Every structure is written in structure tokens, then in C-alpha cells.
Amino acid sequence: MATATTLTPPSYPGDSHLRIPGQQPLSSSASLSDDVPHVSIHHGADPSSTDVLTLSLPADFPLSVPPHYHMRATEWMKVLEGEVHGVVNGKELVMRAGEDWLEVPPYTVHSFEKRKGGRTVWLERASDAEGKRKFFQECFGRRELPGFLGAMALFYRDGDTLPSMPGAPYTNVFGYLLVNVVGRLADLAGLDKSIEDRKEK
């Protein structure tokens, strides 16, 4: 993956700009102020583009992505501003602005954490960019971030993501069953939606 020559986040007509935890959309890119935690999902990208999303998080807004892996998709991560702490296949690392892309191949257990103390802007790409855009639109395009059942239902619909369990990734039978049994049931029952979202149905 070639190193980007600019730290400016990509922007495309047709992108979806959502506040985190997704309580309401932002009307335009002009509304994307530095003190509002938000995600831009790059639906407007060219079909050949691997750009998925840009996360923009102010200094006092922490965010953690728990350990998981993908069975098919390769992901690439790049910090455009600030820093992100991560663990990839058991190895701790810190990604900082100006550094090269971090490549995460299939079956690579990874987790990330944005800590308090500095504004962070983070760009993600994926080999299955369209599928990941749909996944993140479901994740962030709701009144609150999904809890356990919501995450399992999202993983089930995504069909590519599994939570990391003891013995992962190659012997992760429990994680596979968790997503494909609990996640499927949660999906069928609509339990991945928040109470407010279910009331509006």
C-alpha cells in the first residue's frame, strides 16, 4: 500500500457525516468542527477506492475497539492527526500522524484505543470497502453505539468479523458460534436496535 502524501482527510460528495454515537447526522462538511466527535463514511468514493471512513475525535473523547479479526478483508489504518494505541497479534504499538499505513491482513487479531489527551483523526481503508462502509453506517447511524447483542448482530450481517476469543483466530469455534447463533437470533428479534429505535418502528 503506497504511503499517502498528505494528511488531509478525504472528502467525497455523497459521504455520510454522523455524530458519534450517531444521534443525528451532520448537515454538511462545514459542520465538522474539531470539538464534535464524528465519523465520515466515504459512500461517495469512486468504486475503485478503498477508502472506508475517517474518524475525528476531540481530545477529551476516548474510544476503544475491542479485539477482533476478519476472515476475508484486509484493512489499512493511518493516523492523520494525533495518535492511536493498538495491539496487533499480541504486539503493542502506537500509530502516529505522519507514519506509514498499518496493514491488517485477514485472521489478524487487532484492537485499538484512542485515549484522552489529544485530538485524533484516523483514516481506514479495506479491500472490501463497500461492505465495510455498510457495516459502519449501521454501527454509527443509530441513536447509540451498539451493545453486546447489537455488535453480534452486526457481525452476523457483516459475515466477515469475529470477536477474538481464547485460541483465536484459528480455533475460535466459540466466537464463530457466538456470532452465528446469538448474532443471528439478535438480528431476527431486532435486539440490536436501541430502545428508542425500537419505539420508532
Short mmCIF file of C-alpha atoms in Angstrom, two decimals:
data_model
loop_
_atom_site.label_atom_id
_atom_site.label_comp_id
_atom_site.label_asym_id
_atom_site.label_seq_id
_atom_site.Cartn_x
_atom_site.Cartn_y
_atom_site.Cartn_z
CA MET A 1 0.00 0.00 0.00
CA ALA A 2 1.53 3.30 -1.03
CA THR A 3 2.16 5.97 1.57
CA ALA A 4 -0.20 8.93 1.33
CA THR A 5 1.46 12.26 0.52
CA THR A 6 -1.00 14.36 2.52
CA LEU A 7 -2.56 14.26 5.98
CA THR A 8 -5.78 15.89 4.79
CA PRO A 9 -8.80 13.59 5.29
CA PRO A 10 -10.51 12.52 2.06
CA SER A 11 -13.91 14.01 1.29
CA TYR A 12 -16.36 12.94 -1.42
CA PRO A 13 -19.81 14.21 -2.49
CA GLY A 14 -22.27 11.71 -1.08
CA ASP A 15 -20.31 10.92 2.08
CA SER A 16 -22.30 10.29 5.25
CA HIS A 17 -21.29 12.52 8.20
CA LEU A 18 -22.54 11.25 11.56
CA ARG A 19 -22.05 12.34 15.12
CA ILE A 20 -20.72 9.70 17.49
CA PRO A 21 -22.62 7.87 18.92
CA GLY A 22 -24.72 8.62 15.85
CA GLN A 23 -27.55 10.56 17.45
CA GLN A 24 -28.04 12.80 14.43
CA PRO A 25 -26.40 13.40 11.05
CA LEU A 26 -24.33 16.48 10.37
CA SER A 27 -25.79 18.67 7.65
CA SER A 28 -22.55 19.25 5.75
CA SER A 29 -18.81 19.04 5.98
CA ALA A 30 -18.91 22.64 7.19
CA SER A 31 -20.47 21.31 10.42
CA LEU A 32 -17.50 19.04 11.14
CA SER A 33 -15.93 21.15 13.89
CA ASP A 34 -12.94 19.86 15.85
CA ASP A 35 -14.88 19.65 19.13
CA VAL A 36 -17.62 17.34 17.78
CA PRO A 37 -16.77 13.60 17.68
CA HIS A 38 -17.88 12.39 14.28
CA VAL A 39 -17.32 9.84 11.54
CA SER A 40 -17.33 10.42 7.81
CA ILE A 41 -18.26 7.27 5.89
CA HIS A 42 -16.97 7.55 2.35
CA HIS A 43 -20.02 6.38 0.37
CA GLY A 44 -19.19 8.96 -2.29
CA ALA A 45 -15.81 7.46 -3.12
CA ASP A 46 -15.06 6.12 -6.58
CA PRO A 47 -15.98 2.41 -6.90
CA SER A 48 -12.29 1.56 -7.19
CA SER A 49 -11.41 3.43 -3.95
CA THR A 50 -10.62 1.51 -0.77
CA ASP A 51 -11.42 4.50 1.49
CA VAL A 52 -13.95 3.42 4.12
CA LEU A 53 -14.19 6.07 6.83
CA THR A 54 -12.49 8.89 8.68
CA LEU A 55 -12.91 9.14 12.46
CA SER A 56 -12.44 12.57 14.03
CA LEU A 57 -12.26 12.57 17.82
CA PRO A 58 -11.62 15.59 20.10
CA ALA A 59 -9.06 15.48 22.89
CA ASP A 60 -11.49 14.56 25.69
CA PHE A 61 -13.29 11.80 23.75
CA PRO A 62 -11.83 8.28 24.25
CA LEU A 63 -12.82 5.37 22.01
CA SER A 64 -11.92 1.67 22.20
CA VAL A 65 -12.24 -1.01 19.52
CA PRO A 66 -12.16 -4.46 21.23
CA PRO A 67 -10.09 -7.38 19.90
CA HIS A 68 -11.49 -8.91 16.71
CA TYR A 69 -10.40 -10.16 13.31
CA HIS A 70 -11.68 -10.51 9.76
CA MET A 71 -11.91 -13.71 7.78
CA ARG A 72 -11.62 -12.15 4.31
CA ALA A 73 -10.98 -8.40 4.33
CA THR A 74 -7.60 -6.73 4.61
CA GLU A 75 -7.68 -3.37 6.38
CA TRP A 76 -5.27 -0.44 6.31
CA MET A 77 -5.13 2.20 9.05
CA LYS A 78 -3.45 5.60 9.01
CA VAL A 79 -3.44 8.30 11.68
CA LEU A 80 -3.74 11.76 10.13
CA GLU A 81 -3.59 13.69 13.41
CA GLY A 82 -2.72 12.65 16.98
CA GLU A 83 -2.08 9.03 17.91
CA VAL A 84 -3.84 5.69 18.37
CA HIS A 85 -2.70 2.84 20.63
CA GLY A 86 -3.16 -0.68 19.31
CA VAL A 87 -2.45 -4.37 19.81
CA VAL A 88 -1.95 -6.41 16.63
CA ASN A 89 -1.38 -10.17 17.02
CA GLY A 90 -0.34 -9.56 20.62
CA LYS A 91 2.17 -6.82 19.78
CA GLU A 92 1.56 -3.38 21.29
CA LEU A 93 2.08 -0.36 19.06
CA VAL A 94 1.38 3.34 18.81
CA MET A 95 0.31 4.80 15.45
CA ARG A 96 1.16 8.48 14.99
CA ALA A 97 0.44 11.09 12.34
CA GLY A 98 2.93 11.02 9.50
CA GLU A 99 3.70 7.32 9.78
CA ASP A 100 3.04 4.80 7.03
CA TRP A 101 -0.12 2.72 6.67
CA LEU A 102 -0.64 -0.16 9.09
CA GLU A 103 -1.79 -3.24 7.17
CA VAL A 104 -4.03 -5.76 8.96
CA PRO A 105 -4.43 -8.96 6.88
CA PRO A 106 -7.25 -11.50 7.37
CA TYR A 107 -7.07 -13.60 10.55
CA THR A 108 -5.01 -10.94 12.33
CA VAL A 109 -6.38 -10.18 15.80
CA HIS A 110 -6.35 -6.43 16.39
CA SER A 111 -7.71 -3.84 18.81
CA PHE A 112 -7.30 -0.06 19.02
CA GLU A 113 -7.75 2.68 21.60
CA LYS A 114 -7.90 6.42 21.27
CA ARG A 115 -7.06 7.88 24.69
CA LYS A 116 -7.84 11.27 26.18
CA GLY A 117 -5.26 13.98 25.79
CA GLY A 118 -5.19 14.98 22.15
CA ARG A 119 -7.38 15.31 19.07
CA THR A 120 -7.15 12.31 16.73
CA VAL A 121 -8.11 11.86 13.07
CA TRP A 122 -7.93 8.30 11.75
CA LEU A 123 -8.48 7.00 8.21
CA GLU A 124 -9.40 3.40 7.46
CA ARG A 125 -9.31 1.54 4.16
CA ALA A 126 -10.37 -2.02 3.35
CA SER A 127 -10.20 -4.47 0.48
CA ASP A 128 -13.99 -4.88 0.85
CA ALA A 129 -14.58 -1.15 1.10
CA GLU A 130 -18.27 -1.21 0.17
CA GLY A 131 -19.06 -3.92 2.70
CA LYS A 132 -17.22 -2.07 5.46
CA ARG A 133 -18.95 1.21 4.61
CA LYS A 134 -22.29 -0.55 5.05
CA PHE A 135 -21.11 -2.08 8.34
CA PHE A 136 -20.01 1.26 9.80
CA GLN A 137 -23.14 3.03 8.54
CA GLU A 138 -25.18 0.54 10.57
CA CYS A 139 -22.86 0.89 13.54
CA PHE A 140 -22.82 4.69 13.74
CA GLY A 141 -26.11 5.57 12.06
CA ARG A 142 -28.21 4.99 15.19
CA ARG A 143 -29.05 6.75 18.42
CA GLU A 144 -26.40 4.96 20.47
CA LEU A 145 -23.46 2.71 19.79
CA PRO A 146 -24.43 -0.99 19.80
CA GLY A 147 -24.01 -3.05 22.94
CA PHE A 148 -23.12 -6.74 23.05
CA LEU A 149 -26.20 -8.02 21.20
CA GLY A 150 -26.00 -5.22 18.70
CA ALA A 151 -22.36 -5.99 17.96
CA MET A 152 -23.08 -9.70 17.49
CA ALA A 153 -25.95 -8.89 15.11
CA LEU A 154 -23.76 -6.51 13.13
CA PHE A 155 -21.01 -9.12 12.92
CA TYR A 156 -23.56 -11.67 11.73
CA ARG A 157 -24.83 -9.40 8.95
CA ASP A 158 -21.31 -8.40 8.03
CA GLY A 159 -20.29 -12.04 7.64
CA ASP A 160 -16.59 -11.24 7.93
CA THR A 161 -15.89 -10.14 11.51
CA LEU A 162 -15.45 -12.33 14.59
CA PRO A 163 -14.65 -11.33 18.18
CA SER A 164 -11.31 -12.58 19.46
CA MET A 165 -11.62 -15.40 21.99
CA PRO A 166 -9.04 -17.67 23.65
CA GLY A 167 -7.34 -19.68 20.92
CA ALA A 168 -8.24 -17.14 18.24
CA PRO A 169 -8.15 -16.94 15.40
CA TYR A 170 -7.70 -20.47 14.08
CA THR A 171 -9.52 -22.37 16.85
CA ASN A 172 -12.15 -19.73 17.56
CA VAL A 173 -15.16 -22.03 17.40
CA PHE A 174 -16.85 -20.26 20.31
CA GLY A 175 -16.56 -16.85 18.63
CA TYR A 176 -17.95 -18.27 15.38
CA LEU A 177 -20.91 -19.83 17.20
CA LEU A 178 -21.46 -16.67 19.22
CA VAL A 179 -21.84 -14.57 16.09
CA ASN A 180 -23.77 -17.10 14.02
CA VAL A 181 -26.16 -18.21 16.79
CA VAL A 182 -26.51 -15.29 19.22
CA GLY A 183 -25.94 -12.71 16.48
CA ARG A 184 -28.48 -14.32 14.17
CA LEU A 185 -31.11 -14.52 16.93
CA ALA A 186 -30.47 -10.90 17.92
CA ASP A 187 -30.80 -9.89 14.28
CA LEU A 188 -34.07 -11.79 13.81
CA ALA A 189 -35.52 -10.35 17.02
CA GLY A 190 -34.36 -6.82 16.29
CA LEU A 191 -32.49 -6.76 19.60
CA ASP A 192 -29.53 -4.93 18.07
CA LYS A 193 -31.57 -1.72 18.00
CA SER A 194 -31.67 0.70 20.89
CA ILE A 195 -34.87 1.03 22.92
CA GLU A 196 -35.53 4.41 21.25
CA ASP A 197 -35.05 2.97 17.76
CA ARG A 198 -37.43 0.09 18.51
CA LYS A 199 -40.08 2.53 19.78
CA GLU A 200 -39.98 4.38 16.46
CA LYS A 201 -40.56 1.21 14.39
#
